[in-house]
Amino acid sequence: MKLAFITRSVRRRITWVFGLFVALSMVTVASTVGFRLHSAITTNLTHELEERARQDSRLLQQRFEYLLESANVLVRNPLVVNGLNDAQGRETYLPDLIKNFREGRDVFAVALLGYDGKPVYSTLETLPTYGDSSELRSTLANGVVSYLIDRSRGHWVVFVPVTYYSTTQGVLVVVYDLGAVARRVLPADPLLGHHLLVGDRTLFARPAADASDLLIARQAVSDNSRSFLDGLGLQLEVSAPRQHYLEPAVRAISDVALLGLVLTLVAIAIAYWIGFSISRPIVLLRERVAAADGSPERHCAPLGTHDELEELAEMFDQRTHELRDIQLHLEDLVDLRTRELAVAKETAEEASRFKSSFLANMSHEIRTPMNAIVGLTHLIRRSAVDSRQIEQLDKISQAARHLLGIINDILDFSKIEAGKLTIESADFELDRVFRNLNDLICDRAAEKGLEVINRIDPAIPVMLHGDQMHLGQILVNFASNAVKFTDAGCVIFRARLLEEGAGTVTVRFEVSDTGIGLNEEQRNRLFQAFVQADASTTRKFGGTGLGLAISKRLVELMGGRVGVDSELGKGSTFWFELPLQRATSAPVPRGHMRLDGNLHVLVVDDNADARTALEDMLNAFSARVATADCGEHAVSLAREALLGGSPFNLILMDWAMPGMDGIETSRRIQALGCDARIILATAYSSEWTAEQLHTMGIQAQLSKPVTPSMLHDAIVEVFSGVAPAKPIGPAAIDLSPLRGRYILLAEDNPVNQEVALALLEETGLRVDLASDGREALQKASSTAYDLVLMDVQMPHMDGLEATRALRQLPQCQSLPILAMTANAFDEDRRACLEAGMNDHVAKPVDPDNLFATLIHWMPPRPQVPAGSEGEREDAALVAGQEQALREQLAGIDGVDLAFGLSLVRGKFATYRRLLVMFVNTHQDESARIRAALDAGDLDGAQRAAHSLKGSAASLGLGRIQQAAFAVEAPLKARGEDAVAVAQEALAGLEQELSRVLEKLRPLL
């Protein structure tokens, strides 16, 4: 029967529930009565059996006492005593006496033994002997009665002493049959069973008629006082069949069950009638409720019951009418709200479109002048020689990059808010990420005198798989804030392995500083968009307040978490934990030399974090490491190591230490006779040339902050003399494929036109200019160009429409068209590609990126006939003159032509023009320095020497650079003899500058 059959009908539910209740009640009563009867009968029967066992045990006790007393009476008979000594009497009267004794006493056998234990008279087959019966010995020796139970035969053996004049003359041995005794004494009852036991041996058994389900009571055969029965160990067991006594109870329970069944059927019938009378109006109400819709035609009342159901039906009709009215009203409201929501949705979408359009226009309008600033700065920087001008141009570029970073922050935040930011994954080298971070941060940190320290956990795999670009963006953001808010101390970059799985690792990145710190309120407001620590921070330090919010969103998009630990006035630690994959590709090999496992290294640095970082890296190389926090300590450790016979093989020496600096410390350690290789670690490594380091006894220099790969390469280099192969960096782009090619530039902004034309013509391209999309379409349709650079936002016809029109022309279907626009959104890039463009170059233009993109899309150069013989001769003449000048310049001592050309991308004409500017600008530089020294203007003299040093370094004039540095260094240190040392070095600078300029003037 399915449950739904019962639950879906009130009548059936009442019938079955009431019937089941009565049935369960009767079953409960019958079970309870049966259990109580069973328990009571069992208990009473047990008590009766125990009492019967005690009664039967007393009967056995009385019989045993009688038999023992009979034996004692027999012993006192004179005929027994005479029988010990009278052999003739033993044969005549003793047998009759024994025969009379055995009658009615269940005696199995009788024996009369002399004082020596030998039989005088016996009916026993096997007599106890003096040697094997302790009871016999006890009776003869002590004159006491002894007993034993023969378990194998079921006999009770009694040893009674025969005494004459208080002297034991012999022993009367009486053997009783215990089974016969029990049969005689215990009453026979077919319902009861008797068992006489000694230990686990049954001496007598009379089983009950029914041996199934027996109740058993056991009683010891004893009179509860110390007597001869205690030592026998006899027990009487009485049993009775339980079922015989339970039969009346079973019959009574059956009668109760039958009565319960009858009552249950009657109850079901009554319940059915009650259920029908109750369910009829309910069923009627259900049918009317199902049909009711609140109208006057369809209602529930009346039911005709005149009870609570009638009231329920009337109340339901009332509520139904009210709900119908509310429904009609709600339909009107829903229709109104739907129209309002449609209007609100359209307004929100329009606002979103306006926001996107505003951001795109703002980005375009800012990037357009930014393109001019960056482009023109690049062009001026390319031809600048004066170091001060170069420094100023670099600051302009830096400011432009900062402004571009703000724009990118706004665009990134907009993408994240819109859910359009994509997380990409690729294999990358963590060491490279930290080196890029150092390149971006260290210059700003050096300007504030901050030391930057790297601490990379050696347990982290060399290669990882994840989003390298966004990882670097987060680290740069945290590091920029650390440098911004720190005036003294250091900034520490950490990477620590938290968890490691089969194919994944969890890495914790930290950026710690010793800056202003944060209080609890400021920490709680961090990582919110457009929020900084407080209003004064915004005024003092600047910034949009978007960096931390973007970083938090990026970390969460990559499946990590971010936080900050900080205390006001003691610095901050910004951290984030990222799950990363193990890389599928092998790490880039960095050389095959392995470090000696017995390498003994001394690390000297006054900064505890820097010492610990270097120590951890060296421990990962299996080196033995000692550390010193100052120059004096380092000299002491070096002396102790020499005396101990375990000198240091390598010393990592910090340069800028209070008291004794790294150079002086190195000199004193060498004076001890220590031949350890010394690597100078400093944030100002560019101040010394290789020759100067060699003069100071230092084998190499290492720029801080140090990464494991940098440290490994430096150690390998100083011990092998060969620099390990380094990862290939961005090489100078070969622009020869662009020379002579003809391209069209479509650009409406005059400043952008000037910048683009200068950049493109620098490569040897022939450039045609169009001021809008319509003019570009006209020119491209009538002229064969190799490539088109197309701006997007232009008057009359924009770049997208012009591109679509060009693609309709047969001759332009395969023409490379590149967007060069300030529209930098991803949707802008997609729009360009969908319009038919091949690629997208964002403004402000990165020259290297622009040139690489042009070379990638430039079609192969067509085969053209060779020029005339005269043209070939002119070209050969020009090439020969240039080669001759190259050889002459390379032959001048102090001119590193190859190094100088590498700084101008190998363009010899540019290098020659810069040499001319150098000769014209600095020919009187030594005189200006001397005049400043004579006038006491040490700052002016230092600036002039620094400018000359920078200009010479940018052209490969190494000797002039070194001589200028020799003048600048004492002026920068401002020692007591700074002027005298500078004037002494100035003489060498005058001689070297005059010599090189005299050789350059005739050639240029």
PDB file of N, CA and C in Angstrom, residues 589-593 700 709-710 712-727:
ATOM      1  N   PRO A 589      69.439  28.109 -18.804  1.00  0.00           N
ATOM      2  CA  PRO A 589      70.741  27.790 -18.201  1.00  0.00           C
ATOM      3  C   PRO A 589      71.588  29.039 -18.033  1.00  0.00           C
ATOM      4  N   ARG A 590      72.285  29.113 -16.893  1.00  0.00           N
ATOM      5  CA  ARG A 590      73.100  30.292 -16.586  1.00  0.00           C
ATOM      6  C   ARG A 590      74.561  29.924 -16.436  1.00  0.00           C
ATOM      7  N   GLY A 591      75.004  28.931 -17.120  1.00  0.00           N
ATOM      8  CA  GLY A 591      76.398  28.525 -16.986  1.00  0.00           C
ATOM      9  C   GLY A 591      76.479  27.174 -16.338  1.00  0.00           C
ATOM     10  N   HIS A 592      77.551  26.476 -16.592  1.00  0.00           N
ATOM     11  CA  HIS A 592      77.665  25.095 -16.153  1.00  0.00           C
ATOM     12  C   HIS A 592      78.585  24.921 -14.957  1.00  0.00           C
ATOM     13  N   MET A 593      79.210  26.000 -14.479  1.00  0.00           N
ATOM     14  CA  MET A 593      80.141  25.846 -13.368  1.00  0.00           C
ATOM     15  C   MET A 593      79.388  25.732 -12.054  1.00  0.00           C
ATOM     16  N   ALA A 700      85.776  42.219  -8.174  1.00  0.00           N
ATOM     17  CA  ALA A 700      84.531  42.476  -8.893  1.00  0.00           C
ATOM     18  C   ALA A 700      83.640  43.356  -8.036  1.00  0.00           C
ATOM     19  N   SER A 709      70.696  34.771  -8.638  1.00  0.00           N
ATOM     20  CA  SER A 709      71.409  34.557  -9.898  1.00  0.00           C
ATOM     21  C   SER A 709      72.557  35.550 -10.054  1.00  0.00           C
ATOM     22  N   MET A 710      72.356  36.803  -9.621  1.00  0.00           N
ATOM     23  CA  MET A 710      73.427  37.790  -9.696  1.00  0.00           C
ATOM     24  C   MET A 710      74.594  37.376  -8.817  1.00  0.00           C
ATOM     25  N   HIS A 712      75.370  34.317  -7.778  1.00  0.00           N
ATOM     26  CA  HIS A 712      76.004  33.126  -8.356  1.00  0.00           C
ATOM     27  C   HIS A 712      76.932  33.508  -9.487  1.00  0.00           C
ATOM     28  N   ASP A 713      76.459  34.368 -10.392  1.00  0.00           N
ATOM     29  CA  ASP A 713      77.274  34.752 -11.550  1.00  0.00           C
ATOM     30  C   ASP A 713      78.527  35.506 -11.117  1.00  0.00           C
ATOM     31  N   ALA A 714      78.387  36.386 -10.111  1.00  0.00           N
ATOM     32  CA  ALA A 714      79.556  37.138  -9.657  1.00  0.00           C
ATOM     33  C   ALA A 714      80.605  36.205  -9.043  1.00  0.00           C
ATOM     34  N   ILE A 715      80.165  35.212  -8.245  1.00  0.00           N
ATOM     35  CA  ILE A 715      81.112  34.283  -7.631  1.00  0.00           C
ATOM     36  C   ILE A 715      81.796  33.439  -8.702  1.00  0.00           C
ATOM     37  N   VAL A 716      81.016  32.955  -9.652  1.00  0.00           N
ATOM     38  CA  VAL A 716      81.606  32.155 -10.738  1.00  0.00           C
ATOM     39  C   VAL A 716      82.644  32.974 -11.495  1.00  0.00           C
ATOM     40  N   GLU A 717      82.321  34.257 -11.730  1.00  0.00           N
ATOM     41  CA  GLU A 717      83.231  35.088 -12.514  1.00  0.00           C
ATOM     42  C   GLU A 717      84.555  35.332 -11.788  1.00  0.00           C
ATOM     43  N   VAL A 718      84.523  35.610 -10.474  1.00  0.00           N
ATOM     44  CA  VAL A 718      85.763  35.925  -9.774  1.00  0.00           C
ATOM     45  C   VAL A 718      86.641  34.684  -9.586  1.00  0.00           C
ATOM     46  N   PHE A 719      86.050  33.492  -9.581  1.00  0.00           N
ATOM     47  CA  PHE A 719      86.870  32.295  -9.400  1.00  0.00           C
ATOM     48  C   PHE A 719      87.304  31.669 -10.721  1.00  0.00           C
ATOM     49  N   SER A 720      86.495  31.844 -11.771  1.00  0.00           N
ATOM     50  CA  SER A 720      86.862  31.238 -13.051  1.00  0.00           C
ATOM     51  C   SER A 720      87.489  32.233 -14.006  1.00  0.00           C
ATOM     52  N   GLY A 721      87.233  33.523 -13.781  1.00  0.00           N
ATOM     53  CA  GLY A 721      87.737  34.525 -14.700  1.00  0.00           C
ATOM     54  C   GLY A 721      86.884  34.671 -15.931  1.00  0.00           C
ATOM     55  N   VAL A 722      85.789  33.891 -16.024  1.00  0.00           N
ATOM     56  CA  VAL A 722      84.915  33.935 -17.192  1.00  0.00           C
ATOM     57  C   VAL A 722      83.516  34.276 -16.698  1.00  0.00           C
ATOM     58  N   ALA A 723      82.927  35.292 -17.280  1.00  0.00           N
ATOM     59  CA  ALA A 723      81.573  35.669 -16.887  1.00  0.00           C
ATOM     60  C   ALA A 723      80.596  34.640 -17.413  1.00  0.00           C
ATOM     61  N   PRO A 724      79.711  34.114 -16.581  1.00  0.00           N
ATOM     62  CA  PRO A 724      78.716  33.144 -17.056  1.00  0.00           C
ATOM     63  C   PRO A 724      77.809  33.765 -18.092  1.00  0.00           C
ATOM     64  N   ALA A 725      77.259  32.881 -18.920  1.00  0.00           N
ATOM     65  CA  ALA A 725      76.320  33.347 -19.937  1.00  0.00           C
ATOM     66  C   ALA A 725      75.076  33.889 -19.253  1.00  0.00           C
ATOM     67  N   LYS A 726      74.727  35.114 -19.593  1.00  0.00           N
ATOM     68  CA  LYS A 726      73.572  35.753 -18.975  1.00  0.00           C
ATOM     69  C   LYS A 726      72.383  35.664 -19.916  1.00  0.00           C
ATOM     70  N   PRO A 727      71.193  35.732 -19.367  1.00  0.00           N
ATOM     71  CA  PRO A 727      70.012  35.715 -20.224  1.00  0.00           C
ATOM     72  C   PRO A 727      70.072  36.845 -21.232  1.00  0.00           C
TER      73      PRO A 727
END
